[in-house]
Structure formats: C-alpha cells, structure tokens
C-alpha cells in the first residue's frame, strides 16, 4: 500500500477514535446528568457507591438522545426497551439487580416479580427505585445464600405455595444474622439515632402527633436492642427512625401470630433528601410467616386493582423467634394523575404539569378512603388465588369481597350439583361459567345480597332478604337459558338464604366461614321421607386459600376428628371436591352411631387442600396453614367475644359447642396450636376444643386407645367362631394400615401382647407398600417398625420366611400389589386399620372373592372408618357369608377416650390433669375395654338369636336404640319446668354419670361437675348414660317394642325400678339376717313369674 494511503488510513482511524471517544464522553456526561436528576434521593441513601457505579454503567447503555425539553435543551433518556440483569455477593446475601426500562408501563415490578428467575436461597430484601421521569427503574433483590437456608426453605415458591418456611431462631442463618447485627449495632450511628428516637417516643414527646408511634414497653431500651438484633443491619441503616419505630408497632401486632398488619400515612416529603410527591402515600405492612416474593406480588396486584401505582417499594424479613419470621413491606403509592404529574415535572414540561395540577383531585385524603384497601391487604395471605383471578383478570372492578363470596358460594354448592348431574358439573366448567360477564353479574347480585344480609351496619329484615332473593332468582330464570348455569346460580342464591351466620365481616379473618342449613347440601331424593338419609343438626363450610372444608354434626353438642385430604393430582382434587361433603356426612354419621356411649353426638371435619403444585416442606406448609385457617374460621363463629358480637350477625341465635379431634394428616403441632388459639380467642374450655393433646391429653397413638376396643371385638368374634387364641389356637390375620399408624401399629402391639405366636399376621399394607408371608410376619420386626415409627416398606428382607415378599410403591407392580393385598391374601380375619373410605365398594366387592367365590377372609373387624361401603358389606354377607363387625362398633373406643379427655379438660386444669394423668389413663383403658366388651357381648348375643341378620345391621340397631333413648330422655331433661324436677333428675342420673367416668377422675374432680360442666353438656351426659344402661342390659328388642313417645318415661321408670330391684336382691342375698316383708315377697314372686323364665334362658 502507498505511504500516503497508510497515512490517510492512520488519520482516519485516529479521527474515528476521537469522535467515538467524544460521543462516549457526551453519553457518559449525559448519563451522569440524567442519573443525578432522575434517581430519587432514597436511592442514593440506600445504595453503596460500588452499586451505583455498576448501575450507572448499565443505565448509560440504555440511553438515547434526541429528546428536547421545554427549555430547548437536548437530553438523553433511557428509551431502549431492555432489561439488564446482574448479581453479586454481599456479606451473607446474594444480590440480584435488574435495571429495566419502564417507559409507558405502570406495572414494571409486577412484571418482573412474575418472571423473576429462581434464586438459590430465600428472599430477604427488596428495594425498588423508579426514576422520576418514569422511564427506568432499578430493582434490588437480596437472597440469603443457599448454605444459610434450612433445607427446602426456598422450595415453597417454586411450587407456588404462598406460605414461607419459618427460619427457626436456632438455625445457623438466624444466629449469623443476629451476630452480625450485634457486631454492627454498637458502632452504627443510625442504630443510635433509632434508639435515641425510641427514647423520645417513650418519654411522650410525640403524643400529640399522629405521625409518630405511641409509648409502650416495646420502646424500652432492652426491648429495642433485642428487636434491633433480629433485624438486618441494612434494614436499620436505611430506615428513618420515625418510620422504623412505626414498623416496630406493626411487627409487634403480628409477632407470634399468623396475621397481617397494615398502616397508611400520607407522604409529606419531610425526611432528609426526599422529594415531595403530591397525593402519594406510604403503605406499610407486617406479614407473619409468608413467602416474601408472593406476599409482595399479591400486595402490588391488589394495589393496582385500586388504580394505585407503586412509586417505590422495599421489603425486609425480620426474625420472629419461636414463630418464624415477619416480612416487612413498604410501598410508596400514588394514583395515576399524581404519577403523571411527577413524570411531567421530571421532564420539565411546566405547562403540562400545571394542567394536570389544575384538574387533579386527591380522593385518597378523604376520611375512610383507605379502609377497603387496608382490609383487602390484610387478606393477601389468606384469599384463594381463584379469587384474585376472578377480580383482577376476568372481571376487573368486581372487588375482592364480592369475588371471594362468589367463589365460596360456588365451591360450597358444587358437591350437591355434581352429585345430581356429574357429567354437567365439573370444577373447571363451573369456573368457566363464572368467568363469563353475562353470568357473573347474577353471581355478583347473590354476593351483594349476602353482604347486605350479614352486614353488621345494615338492618335487612328476613322479609326484605327473601324479597330480594326472589328478584335475583327471577332475573336468573329470565336471563339465563343454559339449564346447568341457571342451576348453579340459583343454588348460589339458595346458599345465601341458607346461611345463618358468617365471619365475613370479621376484620382479621383467615378464611370465610358459614354456618348453613344442612338441607342445602342434600339432594331432593335424600330429603324425601323414607330415603334413609338423616338431616344433620348443623353444617359449617369454610373456604380459604387452596382449601375448602366442611364440618358436619348430627347433634347440638358433638365431637369428631378433623381429616385433611391432599390429592396428588388436579384430577384427583376435582374428584374429591365432588364427594367431599358426602365423605364428611358419611364420616359424621358413622361417628354419630359410634358416639352412642358418650355425651357428644357425632361430627366430622374434612378439609380438602390443593397441594398439587407442592412437594416436600412446601406441601406440609400449605397443609399446616390450611389447618390453622380452617380452625380459626370455625372459632370466629363459635366464640362470644366483643369482636364477634360486633361483626357476626347471628341468624341462628344459639351458641354452639364443637369438639374436634385428630384424624388423617393432623399432627401434634396442629393440636397444640389449635388449643392455644382457642384460648387466645377466648373459647369456653379451650383445652376441650381439640382432643389427643400430647401432654395434657390422652394421645391415641401413644396409648393405643382405639386399638384396645378393636381387639375386644376381634377377640369376641373369634370366640364366637370357636377360636380361642389365648388357649393356644392359632389363626391368621391380615391388616391394612402400617406399623407406624395409630390403629394398625397398636393393633400389632396388642395382638402380640394378648396372643403371642398364636396370631400369624400374614399381610400388612400401608401407603408405602405391603409385606406378605403365609407363615406369618415377624412380630419382633413389626414391633421394631412400630417403635421406630417406620412404615411397612422398611421391613427387613432377612426377617421374611421362604415365601415372604415385600412390595414397595416405587413402581407400578408394587402399587398394584399394595392396592390388592386386602383382596388377595387369605386369612382367618381381616382388620382394616387404615385406608381410604370405600376401598371395598359396590362395584369392586367381587375382587374380595377368589375364582370359586370363596372370600379371602370370612371375618372383617373394621378398625378404619367406612373402609367398606354398606352395599359391599351386604353383598359379601349374602354371597359369601362374610361377617363384618362394623366400624361404628369396632373402633368406638377412640371416641370414648376423647370424650373422657374433653370432660377432664372441663373439670381440671392442665396441671391437675398432668399430676393425675398416669392413674387416669390406666382407668380409661379399663373403661374402654369394658365399654367394648358390653357392646360386643350384646352384638353377638343378638346375632345368635337372629343369625340371618348381618352384624352391621345389628350394630346400627344398637346405636339407633341408644340414640333414640338418649334423645327421649334429653327432651324430658330439657323440658323440666321446676327446680324440684331438675333436682330429682340429678339424684337419679348423676350416679350413672359418676359410674361412667374413670375412677381417678371421679376422685379428683367429680364434685365440680354440677357447677363446672355446661348445663346442656351435663344433661346430654346423663341422658346417654341412662340410655346405655337400659339398652346394654335389656337388648334392642326391648326398645324396639316400645312406642317412641314412651321411651323417655320408660327409661326414668327403669332406673327407678332398677334401684328397687337391687334393694330386693340385697335383702334376698342377706337371707335370715333381714327377712323379706310380705310386700317384698309378693314383688319377688311377681318378678319371677313375669320374667324369670326368659332371664334364666338368657333371651332378651
């Protein structure tokens, strides 16, 4: 190349480099100019110089020129529609930064949160800094590093679970945080400013100023130092002392709870370096035990629905020792006109700003303007996602409350609609209909009627409510041609009118609970006379985040377990939703039959929790929070406090007593929490609200109380079949329900204790697999699994005989083997001690028979509720002679034990019970065996007299006989008009109740019975004791032969005559020492002539 050309190229190169350098210089200068003019003062206060340089570099790459302001000056603006993402390690945090163009968008952080990549750790901090011109924002997300987080603590969000794993105070993460805070605090000037300000608050210097916190113990120096040690130093450093202390008030409001506290104050721009934004407000929130990202996301979505734009937001997580953590959120919000004014002001366009200023009206400064927003924000932890979808995506403007009522009503009536027309009604189809604007307006009208009917501030008469309901029904019939949609909407209106009480207006409710007329949830055929279906006494429905729950009871005062159902797939959730109420009804009815021996009627709670997107701890968290929300929502309708009297309009008019117990998936921590919450909510006898308490109760699994009764019925059944294992006769038995289960595990223990090697357990199946051995499984190995709390899949191979086999549910073949073990394995007896309701049913009962029609077991003693349906029992009895000892008899001792615990909780303090527990438990076990033996003897006595009648039918007749006498006696007790009659009733029946109770409890506290027990409970107790006395002694034919209207009087006559007969018998036994009077001789002769032959034959 010629020298001149080389020279020209060099010059051109240098010229281009110079021009490029000058352009970059102008860009950097413009970037710095834009950066300093547009980033808010809080950004510079709350970020480090290193961070700002990094952000500035990113911002400079997003700037473009060509924008001329009102003064004719060309300025660079960040108009490129891109997002830059980078991260760095900061102490124990991993900080993720996003620099995002927000031009023309008002939901930048919402979009970002929705698409935020998964991080290795738990979100602990968020800062959002939008620029003043509205074109760009810097978002900082601080995650605790993975090694600092307990296993699975961060897994909740990936699974879509709202509730966060609490980081216990004794974890390395918690210790590290407090140690770091403690190390920084003494030298931190800002912490000193916080303490100094707190001292001024405590001294009362700000009493007249509503913007400041009020004095309280939390602002004492030691309390403040403790609180500061829980906080991340950066949270302390970047918070103004006044605001930090106001947040402390919110923290204290939710500490130790599951609640959310909210505070709103106008933004005054009074703090150093702040820029005034007219009409803006700070919203501060403290949320206990939430997943921070989801809490912030839901809060911002809700604020957007109120047309509030988030100008800035901050999030920090503070430890709450012993309870988990509290997420502190602060959002600076403004309505659209204010945000627009700020954007125009940032551009320098004064004319446009003046135009907006002239037309702008601040609706948020009106009294009460924020009440609805605050109420809705307190619900973000508890409202179901479907509610948000309906109000935010499908029907904006519908409102949270209306949407929640619509979703709740639809879920409540879904089961009965699905049962009537299973192919027409599905959950997905129901929601699809409600998504239609044409249909949802009618659902909204029903919701509005619901709100008006139960508003504590609206005096709507029943006449007015019925008139309005009629108008809504007429509009539905007129406007909706689709028959199934019409049926749904009409049923929702029926649901409004069938509701007697609701917690809808309780300010801090965790779920929506309704006390409803049970007939709403039953089909027309079930309500027909002679259908065989009994209408329950009462039903509660509870709708919450990811769950629906029913509580059904058949008597005013009732008890029964709480069962948690967590299907594994969405399809299974839909199936369970369709039959949830029927399962609850069936379990409660079985409980009613079973509870014949105790004061409480039968009830059951079934809570269906959707955990299909959850695994591991995330699933457990959803279940635990569902249990809490369901229980607390029930308490809203049961307790009589100043708050409930203010906010719960009661159309039922009676206080109700419910007693819960543990069932499937309820753990000891749930029991303790429910009892503590009942005490906190001022429930009467809170310790009685939940049975099977680990310390101040009788844990069913620990003491095997249910299994003790199952064994008694098994023993009696075997003897009636000519098998006496205690005499060394061997027999084979199979069992569903694992060795780690309550009934199954304890059954294994008792069988070994009572029968030893005479009992060959040839098959055991549970949720993990099945173990089978025709020569009998090792008792020692099964007991090892029981003691160590291990399932059957942990059975060791070297403990099998030569024909033994273990099937595990980690493959399809193992699942099939487990699911069919109860049908395949042959044994003399089968004890279902676990398994889903209806495992053997009307469509599959033939699988229980082999090819020649022989059943795999001819004796079934039902330790589990509803394992076999009535149709299957009847078919197997008729076709193959299978004898069933029904669940309501076989496993009744668990409920009797729970009743003893309830009574103990009402008569004794927890400390008194613990002192006497050992003796009480021993007495309880004896009472349980005796109660089982009394019914078992009557059951098989009746069966010998009527061999063609199946045992389940006899069992039901026993229950119905006792319940009929109980109801008849109770009516007399309830109607007793005079004090003399009431005194006579106590004289006759109180000794029966005393005899019913464990002796140790009688010794310690029976004298408190008349004054301590609720009067209605005591009447129930005396009535049931008298009924049991009559039926177990005289048999069911004696009761069935009596007119219904004479049962009560007959029972009272019976107990009087029993006393007289006892006196006669005593005189006869004493002989010559105390000879009979002529009158007594005649009575003895009359008794012998009328009943002596029958009594001597043993026929009753």
mmCIF file of N, CA and C in Angstrom, residues 78-82 100-108 133-137:
data_model
loop_
_atom_site.group_PDB
_atom_site.id
_atom_site.type_symbol
_atom_site.label_atom_id
_atom_site.label_comp_id
_atom_site.label_asym_id
_atom_site.label_seq_id
_atom_site.Cartn_x
_atom_site.Cartn_y
_atom_site.Cartn_z
ATOM 1 N N UNK A 78 -33.540 7.148 28.798
ATOM 2 C CA UNK A 78 -33.450 5.687 28.670
ATOM 3 C C UNK A 78 -34.682 5.129 27.967
ATOM 4 N N UNK A 79 -34.635 5.135 26.640
ATOM 5 C CA UNK A 79 -35.816 4.711 25.880
ATOM 6 C C UNK A 79 -35.700 3.309 25.308
ATOM 7 N N UNK A 80 -34.551 2.672 25.409
ATOM 8 C CA UNK A 80 -34.417 1.318 24.874
ATOM 9 C C UNK A 80 -35.197 0.341 25.755
ATOM 10 N N UNK A 81 -36.033 -0.475 25.109
ATOM 11 C CA UNK A 81 -36.907 -1.392 25.847
ATOM 12 C C UNK A 81 -36.154 -2.681 26.178
ATOM 13 N N UNK A 82 -35.260 -2.588 27.148
ATOM 14 C CA UNK A 82 -34.470 -3.748 27.540
ATOM 15 C C UNK A 82 -34.402 -3.823 29.066
ATOM 16 N N UNK A 100 -34.331 -1.816 34.428
ATOM 17 C CA UNK A 100 -35.405 -2.110 33.474
ATOM 18 C C UNK A 100 -36.019 -0.832 32.934
ATOM 19 N N UNK A 101 -36.243 -0.826 31.629
ATOM 20 C CA UNK A 101 -36.978 0.272 31.032
ATOM 21 C C UNK A 101 -38.442 0.155 31.421
ATOM 22 N N UNK A 102 -39.026 1.249 31.881
ATOM 23 C CA UNK A 102 -40.431 1.225 32.303
ATOM 24 C C UNK A 102 -41.255 2.247 31.543
ATOM 25 N N UNK A 103 -40.727 2.764 30.427
ATOM 26 C CA UNK A 103 -41.431 3.794 29.682
ATOM 27 C C UNK A 103 -42.784 3.284 29.217
ATOM 28 N N UNK A 104 -43.834 4.010 29.567
ATOM 29 C CA UNK A 104 -45.186 3.639 29.170
ATOM 30 C C UNK A 104 -45.780 2.508 29.980
ATOM 31 N N UNK A 105 -45.104 2.066 31.037
ATOM 32 C CA UNK A 105 -45.620 0.959 31.855
ATOM 33 C C UNK A 105 -45.803 1.428 33.286
ATOM 34 N N UNK A 106 -46.849 0.941 33.919
ATOM 35 C CA UNK A 106 -47.063 1.272 35.331
ATOM 36 C C UNK A 106 -46.930 0.044 36.227
ATOM 37 N N UNK A 107 -46.579 -1.092 35.616
ATOM 38 C CA UNK A 107 -46.528 -2.331 36.396
ATOM 39 C C UNK A 107 -45.194 -3.038 36.234
ATOM 40 N N UNK A 108 -44.127 -2.253 36.171
ATOM 41 C CA UNK A 108 -42.815 -2.840 35.923
ATOM 42 C C UNK A 108 -42.412 -3.875 36.944
ATOM 43 N N UNK A 133 -38.581 10.423 35.994
ATOM 44 C CA UNK A 133 -39.260 10.651 34.715
ATOM 45 C C UNK A 133 -40.102 9.451 34.286
ATOM 46 N N UNK A 134 -40.103 8.402 35.104
ATOM 47 C CA UNK A 134 -40.941 7.247 34.822
ATOM 48 C C UNK A 134 -40.445 6.343 33.722
ATOM 49 N N UNK A 135 -39.200 6.535 33.254
ATOM 50 C CA UNK A 135 -38.700 5.764 32.122
ATOM 51 C C UNK A 135 -37.843 4.563 32.507
ATOM 52 N N UNK A 136 -37.408 4.489 33.760
ATOM 53 C CA UNK A 136 -36.460 3.447 34.136
ATOM 54 C C UNK A 136 -36.608 3.144 35.618
ATOM 55 N N UNK A 137 -36.244 1.939 35.996
ATOM 56 C CA UNK A 137 -36.277 1.569 37.412
ATOM 57 C C UNK A 137 -35.126 0.625 37.712
#
